[in-house]
Short mmCIF file of C-alpha atoms in Angstrom, two decimals:
data_model
loop_
_atom_site.label_atom_id
_atom_site.label_comp_id
_atom_site.label_asym_id
_atom_site.label_seq_id
_atom_site.Cartn_x
_atom_site.Cartn_y
_atom_site.Cartn_z
CA MET I 1 0.00 0.00 0.00
CA ARG I 2 1.22 3.53 -0.68
CA TYR I 3 0.05 6.64 1.12
CA ILE I 4 0.09 9.98 -0.67
CA LEU I 5 -0.96 13.06 1.27
CA ILE I 6 -3.37 15.15 -0.74
CA PRO I 7 -2.31 18.79 -0.12
CA ILE I 8 -5.54 20.22 1.29
CA PHE I 9 -4.41 23.83 1.01
CA ILE I 10 -4.43 23.50 -2.78
CA PHE I 11 -8.18 22.89 -2.70
CA PHE I 12 -8.87 26.27 -1.16
CA ALA I 13 -6.20 28.20 -3.03
CA SER I 14 -7.30 26.80 -6.38
CA VAL I 15 -10.64 28.64 -6.17
CA ASN I 16 -8.94 32.03 -6.42
CA ILE I 17 -6.47 30.85 -9.04
CA ILE I 18 -9.13 29.47 -11.36
CA ALA I 19 -11.22 32.64 -10.98
CA GLN I 20 -8.40 34.61 -12.56
CA THR I 21 -7.78 32.32 -15.54
CA THR I 22 -9.37 32.30 -18.97
CA ASN I 23 -11.66 29.52 -20.14
CA ASN I 24 -8.79 27.95 -22.06
CA GLN I 25 -6.57 27.98 -18.98
CA GLU I 26 -9.33 26.36 -16.93
CA ALA I 27 -9.70 23.59 -19.48
CA THR I 28 -5.95 23.03 -19.47
CA ALA I 29 -5.78 22.90 -15.65
CA GLN I 30 -8.64 20.44 -15.49
CA ALA I 31 -7.04 18.24 -18.14
CA GLN I 32 -3.86 18.03 -16.10
CA GLN I 33 -5.66 16.80 -12.95
CA PRO I 34 -5.60 12.99 -12.54
CA THR I 35 -9.12 11.60 -12.78
CA TYR I 36 -10.14 8.44 -10.93
CA VAL I 37 -13.15 6.34 -10.09
CA LEU I 38 -13.73 6.28 -6.34
CA LYS I 39 -13.56 2.58 -5.50
CA ASP I 40 -13.81 2.87 -1.72
CA ILE I 41 -12.71 4.77 1.36
CA VAL I 42 -11.04 3.71 4.59
CA VAL I 43 -11.28 5.63 7.85
CA ASP I 44 -8.63 5.96 10.53
CA GLY I 45 -8.59 7.76 13.89
CA VAL I 46 -12.27 7.94 14.80
CA LYS I 47 -14.14 5.11 16.50
CA LYS I 48 -17.70 6.45 16.57
CA TYR I 49 -18.40 6.32 12.85
CA THR I 50 -18.23 3.61 10.21
CA PRO I 51 -16.74 4.21 6.74
CA ALA I 52 -20.30 4.15 5.36
CA GLN I 53 -21.32 6.97 7.71
CA ILE I 54 -18.23 9.03 6.84
CA LEU I 55 -18.96 8.51 3.15
CA ARG I 56 -22.47 9.93 3.68
CA PHE I 57 -21.01 12.91 5.53
CA THR I 58 -18.71 13.70 2.61
CA GLY I 59 -21.43 13.54 -0.04
CA LEU I 60 -19.22 11.24 -2.12
CA SER I 61 -20.39 7.93 -3.65
CA LYS I 62 -18.56 4.81 -4.64
CA GLY I 63 -18.12 4.68 -8.41
CA GLU I 64 -18.09 8.46 -8.66
CA ILE I 65 -15.54 10.22 -10.89
CA VAL I 66 -13.17 12.42 -8.84
CA ASP I 67 -10.21 14.63 -9.65
CA ILE I 68 -7.22 14.50 -7.30
CA PRO I 69 -6.85 17.19 -6.19
CA GLY I 70 -10.25 18.54 -7.14
CA GLN I 71 -13.41 20.35 -6.07
CA LYS I 72 -15.29 17.22 -5.01
CA ILE I 73 -12.57 16.28 -2.52
CA SER I 74 -12.44 19.88 -1.31
CA ASN I 75 -16.21 19.87 -0.79
CA ALA I 76 -15.99 16.55 1.05
CA ILE I 77 -13.47 17.98 3.50
CA LYS I 78 -15.60 21.09 3.99
CA LYS I 79 -18.67 18.98 4.75
CA LEU I 80 -16.76 16.97 7.34
CA TRP I 81 -15.69 20.19 9.09
CA GLU I 82 -19.25 21.51 8.98
CA THR I 83 -20.53 18.53 10.97
CA ASP I 84 -18.70 20.00 14.02
CA SER I 85 -17.72 16.45 14.91
CA PHE I 86 -14.00 16.45 14.19
CA SER I 87 -10.94 18.32 15.40
CA GLU I 88 -8.73 17.08 12.58
CA VAL I 89 -9.43 16.11 8.96
CA GLU I 90 -6.80 14.72 6.59
CA VAL I 91 -7.18 12.92 3.27
CA TYR I 92 -4.70 10.50 1.69
CA VAL I 93 -4.61 8.34 -1.39
CA GLU I 94 -4.59 4.86 0.09
CA ASP I 95 -4.20 2.94 -3.14
CA THR I 96 -4.67 3.20 -6.90
CA ASP I 97 -5.40 0.42 -9.37
CA GLY I 98 -5.50 1.74 -12.89
CA LYS I 99 -8.24 4.37 -12.84
CA ASN I 100 -9.62 3.23 -9.48
CA VAL I 101 -8.67 4.98 -6.26
CA VAL I 102 -9.16 4.25 -2.56
CA LEU I 103 -9.12 7.33 -0.31
CA LYS I 104 -8.12 7.28 3.32
CA PHE I 105 -9.76 9.77 5.71
CA TYR I 106 -7.83 10.38 8.90
CA LEU I 107 -10.19 11.98 11.42
CA GLN I 108 -9.98 12.92 15.07
CA ASP I 109 -13.14 13.23 17.17
CA LEU I 110 -13.87 16.49 18.91
CA LEU I 111 -13.49 16.24 22.67
CA GLU I 112 -16.66 16.38 24.76
CA LEU I 113 -17.34 18.14 28.05
CA GLY I 114 -17.52 16.26 31.31
CA GLU I 115 -17.93 18.29 34.49
CA VAL I 116 -17.87 22.11 34.40
CA LYS I 117 -17.08 24.24 37.42
CA PHE I 118 -16.86 28.02 37.68
CA THR I 119 -14.56 29.41 40.35
CA GLY I 120 -13.75 32.91 41.50
CA LYS I 121 -14.70 35.54 44.04
CA GLY I 122 -18.41 35.64 44.74
CA ILE I 123 -19.31 32.50 42.76
CA SER I 124 -21.58 30.37 44.91
CA LYS I 125 -22.97 26.93 44.10
CA SER I 126 -26.15 28.46 42.69
CA LYS I 127 -24.16 31.00 40.64
CA ASN I 128 -22.00 28.19 39.29
CA GLU I 129 -25.09 26.26 38.19
CA LYS I 130 -26.62 29.37 36.61
CA LEU I 131 -23.48 30.18 34.61
CA ALA I 132 -23.26 26.60 33.33
CA LYS I 133 -26.96 26.59 32.39
CA ASP I 134 -26.91 30.05 30.76
CA ASN I 135 -23.96 29.01 28.60
CA ASN I 136 -25.36 25.55 27.79
CA LEU I 137 -22.33 23.79 29.25
CA LYS I 138 -23.63 20.31 29.90
CA PRO I 139 -21.91 16.91 29.81
CA GLY I 140 -21.47 15.63 26.28
CA THR I 141 -21.25 19.08 24.67
CA LYS I 142 -18.66 19.00 21.89
CA ILE I 143 -15.70 21.30 22.52
CA THR I 144 -15.36 23.40 19.36
CA ASN I 145 -13.27 26.52 18.80
CA ASN I 146 -16.53 28.41 18.45
CA LEU I 147 -17.69 27.20 21.89
CA ILE I 148 -14.43 28.31 23.54
CA SER I 149 -14.55 31.70 21.80
CA THR I 150 -18.19 32.23 22.79
CA ILE I 151 -17.55 31.39 26.45
CA LYS I 152 -14.50 33.68 26.63
CA ASN I 153 -16.60 36.57 25.32
CA LYS I 154 -20.01 35.93 26.85
CA VAL I 155 -19.09 35.19 30.48
CA PRO I 156 -16.94 38.32 31.02
CA GLN I 157 -19.67 40.48 29.45
CA GLU I 158 -21.99 39.65 32.34
CA TYR I 159 -19.48 41.30 34.68
CA VAL I 160 -18.66 44.16 32.30
CA LYS I 161 -22.34 45.14 32.48
CA LYS I 162 -21.93 45.46 36.24
CA GLY I 163 -18.96 47.80 35.96
CA PHE I 164 -16.10 45.28 35.92
CA ALA I 165 -14.54 46.49 32.67
CA ASP I 166 -11.49 44.22 32.88
CA ALA I 167 -13.33 40.95 33.60
CA LYS I 168 -11.82 37.86 32.01
CA ILE I 169 -11.84 34.08 32.34
CA THR I 170 -9.28 31.29 32.17
CA ILE I 171 -10.26 27.75 31.13
CA GLN I 172 -8.35 24.85 32.63
CA ASP I 173 -9.06 21.35 31.33
CA LYS I 174 -8.25 17.83 32.43
CA VAL I 175 -9.35 14.33 31.50
CA ASN I 176 -12.47 13.18 33.34
CA ALA I 177 -11.62 10.69 36.10
CA ASN I 178 -14.42 8.29 35.13
CA ASP I 179 -14.45 8.62 31.34
CA PRO I 180 -11.23 9.29 29.39
CA ASN I 181 -13.33 10.43 26.43
CA LEU I 182 -14.59 13.44 28.40
CA VAL I 183 -12.78 16.61 29.44
CA ASP I 184 -13.58 18.50 32.65
CA TRP I 185 -13.43 22.30 32.63
CA THR I 186 -12.58 24.57 35.53
CA ILE I 187 -13.39 28.13 34.49
CA GLN I 188 -11.66 30.71 36.66
CA VAL I 189 -13.50 34.03 36.62
CA ASP I 190 -11.42 37.12 37.37
CA LYS I 191 -13.73 40.11 37.69
CA GLY I 192 -10.94 42.59 38.22
CA LYS I 193 -11.69 45.90 39.89
CA ARG I 194 -14.95 47.72 39.36
CA VAL I 195 -14.33 50.84 37.30
CA LYS I 196 -16.04 53.92 38.75
CA ILE I 197 -16.27 57.45 37.40
CA ALA I 198 -14.63 59.96 39.72
CA LYS I 199 -15.55 63.05 37.70
CA ILE I 200 -16.97 64.09 34.34
CA GLU I 201 -15.38 67.21 32.87
CA PHE I 202 -15.99 69.11 29.62
CA ASP I 203 -13.38 70.88 27.53
CA GLY I 204 -14.29 74.08 25.65
CA ASN I 205 -17.64 74.47 27.36
CA GLU I 206 -18.51 78.18 27.92
CA MET I 207 -22.25 78.54 27.34
CA ILE I 208 -23.70 75.90 29.67
CA SER I 209 -22.52 74.83 33.09
CA ASP I 210 -20.80 71.47 33.45
CA ALA I 211 -23.39 70.48 36.02
CA LYS I 212 -26.23 71.04 33.55
CA LEU I 213 -24.42 69.15 30.80
CA ARG I 214 -23.82 66.23 33.15
CA LYS I 215 -27.46 66.18 34.13
CA LYS I 216 -29.00 66.55 30.68
CA GLY I 217 -26.41 64.87 28.50
CA PHE I 218 -25.39 61.90 30.62
CA LYS I 219 -28.54 60.19 31.83
CA ASP I 220 -27.00 56.82 32.62
CA THR I 221 -23.34 57.82 33.13
CA LYS I 222 -22.80 59.57 36.43
CA GLN I 223 -19.75 60.76 38.33
CA LYS I 224 -19.29 59.89 41.99
CA ARG I 225 -22.01 61.43 44.16
CA PHE I 226 -23.02 61.17 47.76
CA GLY I 227 -26.42 60.56 49.31
CA ILE I 228 -29.50 58.97 47.75
CA LYS I 229 -28.56 60.06 44.21
CA GLY I 230 -25.38 58.05 44.38
CA ILE I 231 -27.41 54.97 45.34
CA ILE I 232 -30.09 55.37 42.66
CA LYS I 233 -27.57 56.14 39.91
CA PRO I 234 -24.16 54.76 40.93
CA SER I 235 -20.94 55.96 39.31
CA LYS I 236 -19.91 52.62 37.82
CA PHE I 237 -18.60 52.86 34.27
CA LEU I 238 -20.71 50.96 31.75
CA LYS I 239 -19.23 51.33 28.28
CA ASP I 240 -22.45 50.64 26.37
CA LYS I 241 -24.36 53.23 28.43
CA TYR I 242 -21.53 55.73 28.01
CA GLU I 243 -21.60 55.29 24.23
CA GLU I 244 -25.38 55.81 24.21
CA ASP I 245 -25.07 58.97 26.30
CA LYS I 246 -22.51 60.45 23.90
CA ILE I 247 -24.94 60.28 20.97
#
């Protein structure tokens, strides 16, 4: 058996290249691509899916004419990524026999969540459960790059809205003690210091007093005040409210 790595990057780059060629150049490029009949596929790496299931995911069919490299293989790889089931997708030529070809798909399953725990100042058991529920972090959830990105943006925003402008999180992972196929997350929440507004000043203002401008122009952004007013409208800095007040 011989293994030939199909250079995946060519599939994506070729779209732009072909778009800039003439019809004659396109015909020449296509003629130079080896054409085969897809005899079969083999699958390596994953354990959850059979070759027949992977074949359905790709949209390819046995007996189909394919160019190597070519758009059909590129589309097959794209479809596998779009399932959000794999962390790694590679395609090789497993074997050729005349015009017949066997493709090998090397795939790695996405990891799945086990236990999730939020830690940090002020995070009680009920708060931990609420954060996990609000962010749909339940056992079995597939760990995608999109999930990680969403969590890193969404969780801190809850604290930013309360005046903690520098809030951030750190995700620590480890293999689940009972199931090696699951990954436990410990999400450390660092609220940082609450940002408060000491004073609002205006530059170039001569016609209206600063006090009147602060009262009329900044309805939800207030500088530090004492008494009942400071309780009703605290001086915490909320960026979205500040941007609205500036309009």
